[in-house]
C-alpha positions as YAML, in Angstrom:
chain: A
units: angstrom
residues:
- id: 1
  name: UNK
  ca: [-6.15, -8.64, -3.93]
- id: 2
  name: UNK
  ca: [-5.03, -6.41, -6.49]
- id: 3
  name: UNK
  ca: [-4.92, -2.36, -5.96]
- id: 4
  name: UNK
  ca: [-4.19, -0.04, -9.37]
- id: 5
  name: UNK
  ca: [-3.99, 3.52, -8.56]
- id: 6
  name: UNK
  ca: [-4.93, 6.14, -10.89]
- id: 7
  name: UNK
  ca: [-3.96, 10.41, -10.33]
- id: 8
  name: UNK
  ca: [-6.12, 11.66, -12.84]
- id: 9
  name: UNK
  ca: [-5.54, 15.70, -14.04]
- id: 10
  name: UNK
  ca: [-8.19, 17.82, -15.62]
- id: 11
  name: UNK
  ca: [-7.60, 20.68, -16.82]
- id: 12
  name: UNK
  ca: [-10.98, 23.09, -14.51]
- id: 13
  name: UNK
  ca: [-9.75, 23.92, -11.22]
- id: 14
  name: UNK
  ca: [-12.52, 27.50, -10.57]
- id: 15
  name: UNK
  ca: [-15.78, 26.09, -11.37]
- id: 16
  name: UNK
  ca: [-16.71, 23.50, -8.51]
- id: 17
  name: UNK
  ca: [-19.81, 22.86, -9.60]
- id: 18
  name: UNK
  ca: [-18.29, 21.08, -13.14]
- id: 19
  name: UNK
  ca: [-15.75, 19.33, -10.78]
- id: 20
  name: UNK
  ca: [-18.49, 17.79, -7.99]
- id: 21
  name: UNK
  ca: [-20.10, 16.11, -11.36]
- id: 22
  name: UNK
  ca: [-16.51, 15.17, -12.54]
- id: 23
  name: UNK
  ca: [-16.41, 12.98, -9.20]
- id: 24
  name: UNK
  ca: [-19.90, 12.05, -8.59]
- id: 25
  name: UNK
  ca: [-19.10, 9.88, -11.93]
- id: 26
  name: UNK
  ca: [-16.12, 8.78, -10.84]
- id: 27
  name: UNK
  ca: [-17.21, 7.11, -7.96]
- id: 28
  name: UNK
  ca: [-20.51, 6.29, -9.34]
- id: 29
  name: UNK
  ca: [-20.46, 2.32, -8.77]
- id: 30
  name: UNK
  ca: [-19.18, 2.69, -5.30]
- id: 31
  name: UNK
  ca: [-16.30, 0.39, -5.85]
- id: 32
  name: UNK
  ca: [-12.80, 2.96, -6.11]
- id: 33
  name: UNK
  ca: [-11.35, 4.65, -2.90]
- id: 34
  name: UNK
  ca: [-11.11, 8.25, -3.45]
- id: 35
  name: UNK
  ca: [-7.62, 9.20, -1.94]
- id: 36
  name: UNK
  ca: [-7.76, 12.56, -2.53]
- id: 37
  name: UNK
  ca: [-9.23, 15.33, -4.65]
- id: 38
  name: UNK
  ca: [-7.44, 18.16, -4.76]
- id: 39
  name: UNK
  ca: [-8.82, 21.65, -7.10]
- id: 40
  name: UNK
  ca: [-6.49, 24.48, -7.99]
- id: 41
  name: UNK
  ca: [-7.86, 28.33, -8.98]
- id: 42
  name: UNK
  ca: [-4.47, 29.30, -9.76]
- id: 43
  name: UNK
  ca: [-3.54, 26.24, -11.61]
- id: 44
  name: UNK
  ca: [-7.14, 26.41, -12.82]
- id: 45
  name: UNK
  ca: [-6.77, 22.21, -12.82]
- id: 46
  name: UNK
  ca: [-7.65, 19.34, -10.68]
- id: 47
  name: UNK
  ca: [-6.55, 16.08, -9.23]
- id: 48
  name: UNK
  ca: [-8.39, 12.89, -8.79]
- id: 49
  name: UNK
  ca: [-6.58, 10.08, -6.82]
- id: 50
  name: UNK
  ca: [-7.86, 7.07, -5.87]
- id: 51
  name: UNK
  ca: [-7.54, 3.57, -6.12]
- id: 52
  name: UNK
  ca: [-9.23, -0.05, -6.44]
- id: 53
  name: UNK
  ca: [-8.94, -3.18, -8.49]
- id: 54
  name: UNK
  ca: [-8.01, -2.61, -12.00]
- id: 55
  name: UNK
  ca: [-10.91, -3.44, -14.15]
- id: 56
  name: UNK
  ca: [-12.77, -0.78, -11.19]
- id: 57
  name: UNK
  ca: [-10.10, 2.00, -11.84]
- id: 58
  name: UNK
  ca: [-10.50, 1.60, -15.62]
- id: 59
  name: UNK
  ca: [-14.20, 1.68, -15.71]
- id: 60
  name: UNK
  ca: [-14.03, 4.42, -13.60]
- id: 61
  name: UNK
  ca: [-11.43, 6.22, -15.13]
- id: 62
  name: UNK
  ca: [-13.83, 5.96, -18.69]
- id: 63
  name: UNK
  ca: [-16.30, 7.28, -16.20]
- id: 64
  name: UNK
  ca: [-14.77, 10.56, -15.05]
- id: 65
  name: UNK
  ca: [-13.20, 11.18, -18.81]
- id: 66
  name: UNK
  ca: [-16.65, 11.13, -20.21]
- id: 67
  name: UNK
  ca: [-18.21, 13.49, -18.22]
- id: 68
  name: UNK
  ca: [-14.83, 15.58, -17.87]
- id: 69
  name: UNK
  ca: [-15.06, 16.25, -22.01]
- id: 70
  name: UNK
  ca: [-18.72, 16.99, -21.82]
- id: 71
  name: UNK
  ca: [-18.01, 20.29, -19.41]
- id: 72
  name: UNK
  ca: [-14.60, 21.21, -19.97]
- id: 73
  name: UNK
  ca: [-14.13, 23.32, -23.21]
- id: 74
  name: UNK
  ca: [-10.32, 23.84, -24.23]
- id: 75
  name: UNK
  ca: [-10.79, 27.16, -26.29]
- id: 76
  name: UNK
  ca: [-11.66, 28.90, -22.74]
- id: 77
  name: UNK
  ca: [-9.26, 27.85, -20.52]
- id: 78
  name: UNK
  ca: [-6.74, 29.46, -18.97]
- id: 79
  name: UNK
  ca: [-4.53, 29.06, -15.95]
- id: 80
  name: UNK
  ca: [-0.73, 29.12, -14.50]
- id: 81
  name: UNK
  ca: [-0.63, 25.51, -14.89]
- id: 82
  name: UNK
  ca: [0.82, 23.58, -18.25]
- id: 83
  name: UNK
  ca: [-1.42, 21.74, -19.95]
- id: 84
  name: UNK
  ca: [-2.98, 20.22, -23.19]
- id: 85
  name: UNK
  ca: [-6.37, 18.67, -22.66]
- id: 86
  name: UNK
  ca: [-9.04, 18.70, -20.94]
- id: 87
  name: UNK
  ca: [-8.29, 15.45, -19.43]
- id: 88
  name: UNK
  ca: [-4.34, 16.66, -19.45]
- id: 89
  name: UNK
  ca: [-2.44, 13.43, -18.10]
- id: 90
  name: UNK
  ca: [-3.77, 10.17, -16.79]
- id: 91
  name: UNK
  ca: [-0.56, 7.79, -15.38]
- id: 92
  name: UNK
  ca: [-1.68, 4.62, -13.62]
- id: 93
  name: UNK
  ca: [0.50, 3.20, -11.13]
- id: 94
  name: UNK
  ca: [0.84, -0.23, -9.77]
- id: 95
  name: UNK
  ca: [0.50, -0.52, -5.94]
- id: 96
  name: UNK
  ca: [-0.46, -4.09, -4.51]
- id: 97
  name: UNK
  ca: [0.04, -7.21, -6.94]
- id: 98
  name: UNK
  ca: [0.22, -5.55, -9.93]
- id: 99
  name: UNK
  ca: [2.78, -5.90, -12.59]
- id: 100
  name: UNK
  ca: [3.77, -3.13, -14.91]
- id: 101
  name: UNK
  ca: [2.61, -5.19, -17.54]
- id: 102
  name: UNK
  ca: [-0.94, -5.16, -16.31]
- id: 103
  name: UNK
  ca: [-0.41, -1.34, -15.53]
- id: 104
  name: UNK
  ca: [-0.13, -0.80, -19.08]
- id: 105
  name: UNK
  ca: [-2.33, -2.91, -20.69]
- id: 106
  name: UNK
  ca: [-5.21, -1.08, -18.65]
- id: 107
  name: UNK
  ca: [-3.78, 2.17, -19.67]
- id: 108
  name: UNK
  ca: [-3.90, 1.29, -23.09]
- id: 109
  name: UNK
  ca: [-7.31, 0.10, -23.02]
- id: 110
  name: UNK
  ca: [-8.14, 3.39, -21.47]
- id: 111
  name: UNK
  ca: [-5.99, 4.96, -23.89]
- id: 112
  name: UNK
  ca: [-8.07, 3.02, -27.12]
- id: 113
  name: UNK
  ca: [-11.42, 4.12, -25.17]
- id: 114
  name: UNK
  ca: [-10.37, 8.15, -24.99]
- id: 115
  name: UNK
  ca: [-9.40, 8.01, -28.67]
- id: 116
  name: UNK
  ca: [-12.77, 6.17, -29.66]
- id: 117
  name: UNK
  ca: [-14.65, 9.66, -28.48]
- id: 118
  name: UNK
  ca: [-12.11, 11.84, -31.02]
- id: 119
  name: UNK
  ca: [-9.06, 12.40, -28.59]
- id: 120
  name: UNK
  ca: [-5.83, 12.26, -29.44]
- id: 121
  name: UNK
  ca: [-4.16, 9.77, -27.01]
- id: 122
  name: UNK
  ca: [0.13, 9.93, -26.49]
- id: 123
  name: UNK
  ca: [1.12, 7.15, -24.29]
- id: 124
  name: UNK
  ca: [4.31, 8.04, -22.39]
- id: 125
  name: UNK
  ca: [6.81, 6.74, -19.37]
- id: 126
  name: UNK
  ca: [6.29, 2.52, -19.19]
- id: 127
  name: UNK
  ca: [4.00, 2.17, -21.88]
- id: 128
  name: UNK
  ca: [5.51, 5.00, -24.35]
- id: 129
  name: UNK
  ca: [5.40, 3.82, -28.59]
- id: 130
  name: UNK
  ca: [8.63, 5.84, -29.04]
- id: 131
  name: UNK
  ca: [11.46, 6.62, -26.71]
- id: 132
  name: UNK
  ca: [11.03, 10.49, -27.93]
- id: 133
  name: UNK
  ca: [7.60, 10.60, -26.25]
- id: 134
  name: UNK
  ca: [8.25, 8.59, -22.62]
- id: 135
  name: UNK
  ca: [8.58, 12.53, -20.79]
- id: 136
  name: UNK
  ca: [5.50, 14.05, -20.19]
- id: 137
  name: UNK
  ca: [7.64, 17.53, -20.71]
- id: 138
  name: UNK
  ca: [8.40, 16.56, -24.30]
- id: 139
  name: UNK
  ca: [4.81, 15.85, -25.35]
- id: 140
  name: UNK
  ca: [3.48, 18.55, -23.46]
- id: 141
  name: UNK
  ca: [5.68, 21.26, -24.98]
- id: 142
  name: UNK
  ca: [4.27, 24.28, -26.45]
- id: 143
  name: UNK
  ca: [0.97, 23.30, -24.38]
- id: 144
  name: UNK
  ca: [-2.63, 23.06, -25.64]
- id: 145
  name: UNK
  ca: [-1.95, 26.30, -27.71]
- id: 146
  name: UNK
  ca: [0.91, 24.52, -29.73]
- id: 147
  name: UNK
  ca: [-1.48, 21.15, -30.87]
- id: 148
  name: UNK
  ca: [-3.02, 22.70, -33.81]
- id: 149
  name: UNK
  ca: [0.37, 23.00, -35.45]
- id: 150
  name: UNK
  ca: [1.43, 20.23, -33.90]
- id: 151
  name: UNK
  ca: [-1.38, 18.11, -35.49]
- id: 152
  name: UNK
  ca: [0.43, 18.78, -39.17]
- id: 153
  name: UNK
  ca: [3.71, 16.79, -38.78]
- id: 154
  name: UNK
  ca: [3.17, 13.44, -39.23]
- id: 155
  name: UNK
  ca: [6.08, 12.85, -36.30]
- id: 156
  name: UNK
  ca: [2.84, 14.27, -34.18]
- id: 157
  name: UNK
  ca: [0.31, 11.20, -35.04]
- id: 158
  name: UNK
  ca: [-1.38, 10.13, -32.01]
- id: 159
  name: UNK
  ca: [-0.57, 6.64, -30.41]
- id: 160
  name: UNK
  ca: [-4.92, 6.59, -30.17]
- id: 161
  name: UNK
  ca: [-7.75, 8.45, -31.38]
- id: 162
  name: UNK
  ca: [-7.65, 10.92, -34.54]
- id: 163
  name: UNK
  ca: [-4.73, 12.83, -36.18]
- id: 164
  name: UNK
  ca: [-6.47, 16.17, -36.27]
- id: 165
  name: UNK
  ca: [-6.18, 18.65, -33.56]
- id: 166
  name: UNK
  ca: [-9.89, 18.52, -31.22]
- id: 167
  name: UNK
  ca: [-10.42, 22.35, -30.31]
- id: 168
  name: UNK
  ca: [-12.69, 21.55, -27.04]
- id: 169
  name: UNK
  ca: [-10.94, 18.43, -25.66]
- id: 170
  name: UNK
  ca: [-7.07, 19.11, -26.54]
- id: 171
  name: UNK
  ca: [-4.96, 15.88, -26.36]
- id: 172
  name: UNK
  ca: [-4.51, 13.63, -22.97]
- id: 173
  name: UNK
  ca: [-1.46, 11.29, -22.16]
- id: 174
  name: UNK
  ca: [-1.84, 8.39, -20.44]
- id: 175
  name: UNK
  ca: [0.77, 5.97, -19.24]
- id: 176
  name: UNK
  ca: [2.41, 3.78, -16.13]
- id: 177
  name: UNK
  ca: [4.75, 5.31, -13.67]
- id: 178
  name: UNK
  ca: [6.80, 5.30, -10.74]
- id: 179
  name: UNK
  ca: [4.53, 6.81, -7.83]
- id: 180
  name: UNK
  ca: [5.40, 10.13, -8.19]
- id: 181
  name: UNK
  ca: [5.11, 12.98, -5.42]
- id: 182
  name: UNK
  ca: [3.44, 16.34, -6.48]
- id: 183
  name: UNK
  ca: [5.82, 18.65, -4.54]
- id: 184
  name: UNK
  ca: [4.99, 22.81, -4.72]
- id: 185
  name: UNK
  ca: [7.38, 25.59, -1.98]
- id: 186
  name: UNK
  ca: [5.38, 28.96, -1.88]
- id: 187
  name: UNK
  ca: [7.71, 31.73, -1.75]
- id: 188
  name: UNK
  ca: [7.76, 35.23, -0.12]
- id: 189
  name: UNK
  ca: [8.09, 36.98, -3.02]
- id: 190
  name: UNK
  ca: [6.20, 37.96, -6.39]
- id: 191
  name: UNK
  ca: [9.37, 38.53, -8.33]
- id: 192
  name: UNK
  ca: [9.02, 35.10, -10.71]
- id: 193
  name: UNK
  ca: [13.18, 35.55, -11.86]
- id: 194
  name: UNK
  ca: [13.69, 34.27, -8.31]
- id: 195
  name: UNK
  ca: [11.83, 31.30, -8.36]
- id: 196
  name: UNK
  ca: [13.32, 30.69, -12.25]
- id: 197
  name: UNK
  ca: [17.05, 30.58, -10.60]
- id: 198
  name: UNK
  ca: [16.21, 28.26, -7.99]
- id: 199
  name: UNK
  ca: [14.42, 25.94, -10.52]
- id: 200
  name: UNK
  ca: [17.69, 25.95, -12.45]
- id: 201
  name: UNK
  ca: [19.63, 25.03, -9.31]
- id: 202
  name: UNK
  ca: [17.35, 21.78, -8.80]
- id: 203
  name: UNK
  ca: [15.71, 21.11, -12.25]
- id: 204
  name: UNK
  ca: [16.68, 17.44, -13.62]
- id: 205
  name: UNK
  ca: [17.11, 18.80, -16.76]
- id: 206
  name: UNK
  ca: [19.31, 21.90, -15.93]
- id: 207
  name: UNK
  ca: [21.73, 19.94, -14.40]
- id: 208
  name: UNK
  ca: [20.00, 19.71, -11.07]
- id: 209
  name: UNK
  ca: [18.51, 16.62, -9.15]
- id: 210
  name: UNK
  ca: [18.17, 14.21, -11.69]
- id: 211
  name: UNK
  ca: [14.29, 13.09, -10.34]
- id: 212
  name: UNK
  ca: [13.18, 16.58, -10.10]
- id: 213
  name: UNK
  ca: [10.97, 18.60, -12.93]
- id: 214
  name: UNK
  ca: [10.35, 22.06, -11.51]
- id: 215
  name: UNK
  ca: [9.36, 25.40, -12.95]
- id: 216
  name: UNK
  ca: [8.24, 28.29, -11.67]
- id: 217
  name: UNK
  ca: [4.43, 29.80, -11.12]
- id: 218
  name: UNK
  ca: [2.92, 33.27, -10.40]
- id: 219
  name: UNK
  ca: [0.35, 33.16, -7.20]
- id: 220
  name: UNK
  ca: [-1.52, 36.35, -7.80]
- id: 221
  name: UNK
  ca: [-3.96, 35.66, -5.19]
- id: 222
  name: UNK
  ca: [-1.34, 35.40, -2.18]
- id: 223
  name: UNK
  ca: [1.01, 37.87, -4.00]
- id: 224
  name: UNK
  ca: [3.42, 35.05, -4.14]
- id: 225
  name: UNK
  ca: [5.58, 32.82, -6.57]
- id: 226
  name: UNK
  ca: [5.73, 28.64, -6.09]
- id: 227
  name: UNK
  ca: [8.31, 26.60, -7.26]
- id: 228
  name: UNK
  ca: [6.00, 23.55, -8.13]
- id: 229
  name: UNK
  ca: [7.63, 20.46, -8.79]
- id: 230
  name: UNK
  ca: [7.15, 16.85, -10.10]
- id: 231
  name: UNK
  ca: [9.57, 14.07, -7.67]
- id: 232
  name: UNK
  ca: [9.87, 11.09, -10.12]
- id: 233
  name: UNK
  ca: [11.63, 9.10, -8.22]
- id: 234
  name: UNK
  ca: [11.49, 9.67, -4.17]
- id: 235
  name: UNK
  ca: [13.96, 6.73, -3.40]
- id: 236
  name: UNK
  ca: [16.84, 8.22, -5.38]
- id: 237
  name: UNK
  ca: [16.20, 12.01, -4.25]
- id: 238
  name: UNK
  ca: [14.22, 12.39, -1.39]
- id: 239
  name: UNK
  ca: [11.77, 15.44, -0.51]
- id: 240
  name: UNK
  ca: [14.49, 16.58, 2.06]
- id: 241
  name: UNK
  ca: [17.42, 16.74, -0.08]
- id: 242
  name: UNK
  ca: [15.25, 19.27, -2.49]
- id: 243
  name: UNK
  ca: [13.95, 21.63, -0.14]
- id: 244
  name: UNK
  ca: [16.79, 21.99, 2.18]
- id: 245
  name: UNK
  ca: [18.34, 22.82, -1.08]
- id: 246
  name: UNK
  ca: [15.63, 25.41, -2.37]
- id: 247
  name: UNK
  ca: [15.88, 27.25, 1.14]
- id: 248
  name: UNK
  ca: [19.60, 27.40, 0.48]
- id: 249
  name: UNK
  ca: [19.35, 28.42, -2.77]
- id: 250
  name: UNK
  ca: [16.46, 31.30, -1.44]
- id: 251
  name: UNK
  ca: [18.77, 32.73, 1.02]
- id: 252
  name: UNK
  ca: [20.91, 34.22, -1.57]
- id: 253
  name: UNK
  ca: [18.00, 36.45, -2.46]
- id: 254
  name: UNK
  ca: [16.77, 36.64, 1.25]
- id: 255
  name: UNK
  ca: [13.70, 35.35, 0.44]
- id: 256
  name: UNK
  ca: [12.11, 32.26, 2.62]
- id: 257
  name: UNK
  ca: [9.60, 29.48, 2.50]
- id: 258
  name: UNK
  ca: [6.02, 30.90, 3.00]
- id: 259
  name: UNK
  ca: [4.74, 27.37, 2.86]
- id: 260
  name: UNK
  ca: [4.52, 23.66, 1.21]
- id: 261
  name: UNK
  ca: [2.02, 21.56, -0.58]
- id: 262
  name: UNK
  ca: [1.85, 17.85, -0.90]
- id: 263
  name: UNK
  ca: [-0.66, 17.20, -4.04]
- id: 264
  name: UNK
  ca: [-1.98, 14.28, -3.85]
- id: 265
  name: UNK
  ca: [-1.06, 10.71, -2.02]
- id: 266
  name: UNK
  ca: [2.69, 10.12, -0.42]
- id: 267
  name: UNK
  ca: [4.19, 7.38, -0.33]
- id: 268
  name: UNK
  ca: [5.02, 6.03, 3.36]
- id: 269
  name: UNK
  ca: [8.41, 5.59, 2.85]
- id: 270
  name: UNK
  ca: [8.96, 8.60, 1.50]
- id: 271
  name: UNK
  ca: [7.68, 10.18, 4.92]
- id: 272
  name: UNK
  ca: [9.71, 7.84, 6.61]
- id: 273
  name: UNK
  ca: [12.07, 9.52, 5.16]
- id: 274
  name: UNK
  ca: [10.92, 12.71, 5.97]
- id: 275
  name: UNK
  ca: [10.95, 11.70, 10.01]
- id: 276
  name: UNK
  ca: [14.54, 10.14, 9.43]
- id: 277
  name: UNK
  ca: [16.10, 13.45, 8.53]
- id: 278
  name: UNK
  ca: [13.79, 16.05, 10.56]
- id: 279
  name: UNK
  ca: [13.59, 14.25, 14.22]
- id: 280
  name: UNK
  ca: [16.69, 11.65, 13.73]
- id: 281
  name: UNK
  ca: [14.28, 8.51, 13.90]
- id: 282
  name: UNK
  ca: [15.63, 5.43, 14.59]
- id: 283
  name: UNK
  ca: [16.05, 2.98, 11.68]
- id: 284
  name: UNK
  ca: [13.75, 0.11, 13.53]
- id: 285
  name: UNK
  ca: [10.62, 2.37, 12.51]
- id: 286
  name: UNK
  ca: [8.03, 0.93, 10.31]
- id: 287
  name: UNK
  ca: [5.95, 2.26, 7.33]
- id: 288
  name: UNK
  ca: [2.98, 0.41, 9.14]
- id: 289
  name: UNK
  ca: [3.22, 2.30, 12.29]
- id: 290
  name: UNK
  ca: [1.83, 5.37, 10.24]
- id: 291
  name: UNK
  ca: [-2.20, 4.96, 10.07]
- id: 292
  name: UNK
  ca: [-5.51, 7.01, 9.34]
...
């Protein structure tokens, strides 16, 4: 048996309504297990996870894009989150007797579908053109207000789809990745400087963890701040090692943890982990002893 899974982000996270009919086509054939949906106000954005053979999870996957570019219109969105699409980034990742080769041929038949309905398609991580365009970051700079501009350098021609900038759908990336854990710390605080100088202290790219893409977000609704943060690689640094270092980092502004978010599916062993370092478990536990 072969399992694909697919963590699909659109960018409509207030209206509901658009995102029930998002899913209902999604899981229209009844053949993908839904992992877990998870919808944003803030963020204004939403996840799709789930998972199933790979010829399912590609037809599905056309499935939800369709009906995802029929409601969501780029030229009125706005939210905390970065973003450049409607359907902003679509990684596949191999889970059960799936190469990475497979992986990315089905991503890049998703990708040729996408830019066969006028979207302009940047493949990135495994199955990136160019090395300048495997980070998502890099692509995704400047966001969805940036494209138009974008869209004039021929350095910006689209691995799929049309080299013109699309308004009301924006531009998607799609690719194959390490599972990757979607990692936010709420903070008690509204001043956004604080959560900036703590991103600095763990950000890959600011001479940080080297598996860790952070930045920092305004929660007006809770009057807080979240340090929300992409964990590329969970073997090599660990959820642990990054928030025992944020609260660290947060004490020197005596401000603490107001609470945590896992978006999205977790890895077992990276809760095994978890256990490991929180309640000293033995090393003779087993992945399979956690169940649903």
């Amino acid at each position: 048996m072969k399992v694909l899974l697919a963590e699909v982000n659109i960018s409509e996270g207030t209206d509901l309504e658009k995102v029930q009919k998002v899913k209902e086509a999604l899981m229209e054939n009844g053949d993908l297990e839904l992992i877990d949906q998870n919808s944003d106000k803030d963020h204004n954005r939403s996840v799709f996870t789930y998972k199933g053979d790979p010829k399912a999870v590609l037809e599905g996957t056309k499935r939800l894009s369709k009906k995802a570019l029929e409601l969501i219109d780029m030229t009125e969105h706005k939210g905390s989150h970065p973003r450049m699409g409607a359907i902003d980034v679509v990684p596949f990742i191999p889970v059960k007797n799936v190469s990475k080769e497979e992986a990315v041929e089905i991503a890049k038949e998703y990708g040729k579908y996408l830019g066969s309905l006028g979207v302009p398609v940047y493949y990135y991580e495994d199955a990136a053109t160019r090395d300048d365009r495997k980070s998502l970051v890099k692509i995704r700079k400047g966001q969805y207000e940036a494209f138009e501009e974008k869209m004039k350098d021929e350095n910006w021609a689209p691995d799929e789809g049309p080299f013109e900038f699309n308004p009301k759908a924006g531009a998607t990336v799609t690719g194959v990745r390490f599972a990757l854990i979607a990692f936010n710390v709420n903070i008690d605080t509204e001043d956004k400087e604080v959560a900036k100088k703590v991103v600095k202290a763990i950000r890959g790219a600011k001479g940080g963890y080297k598996h860790v893409r952070a930045i920092a977000l305004d929660i007006p609704e809770k009057k807080q701040v979240q340090i929300s943060m992409n964990l590329t690689n969970y073997e090599e640094t660990p959820i642990h090692r990054v928030y025992e270092t944020i609260k660290s980092e947060l004490s020197r502004y005596n401000v603490n943890v107001v609470s945590t978010e896992l978006v999205g599916p977790v890895p077992a062993y990276a809760l095994k982990e978890l256990l490991q370092f929180y309640i000293k478990l033995n090393d003779d536990f087993e992945v399979e002893q956690i169940y649903m």
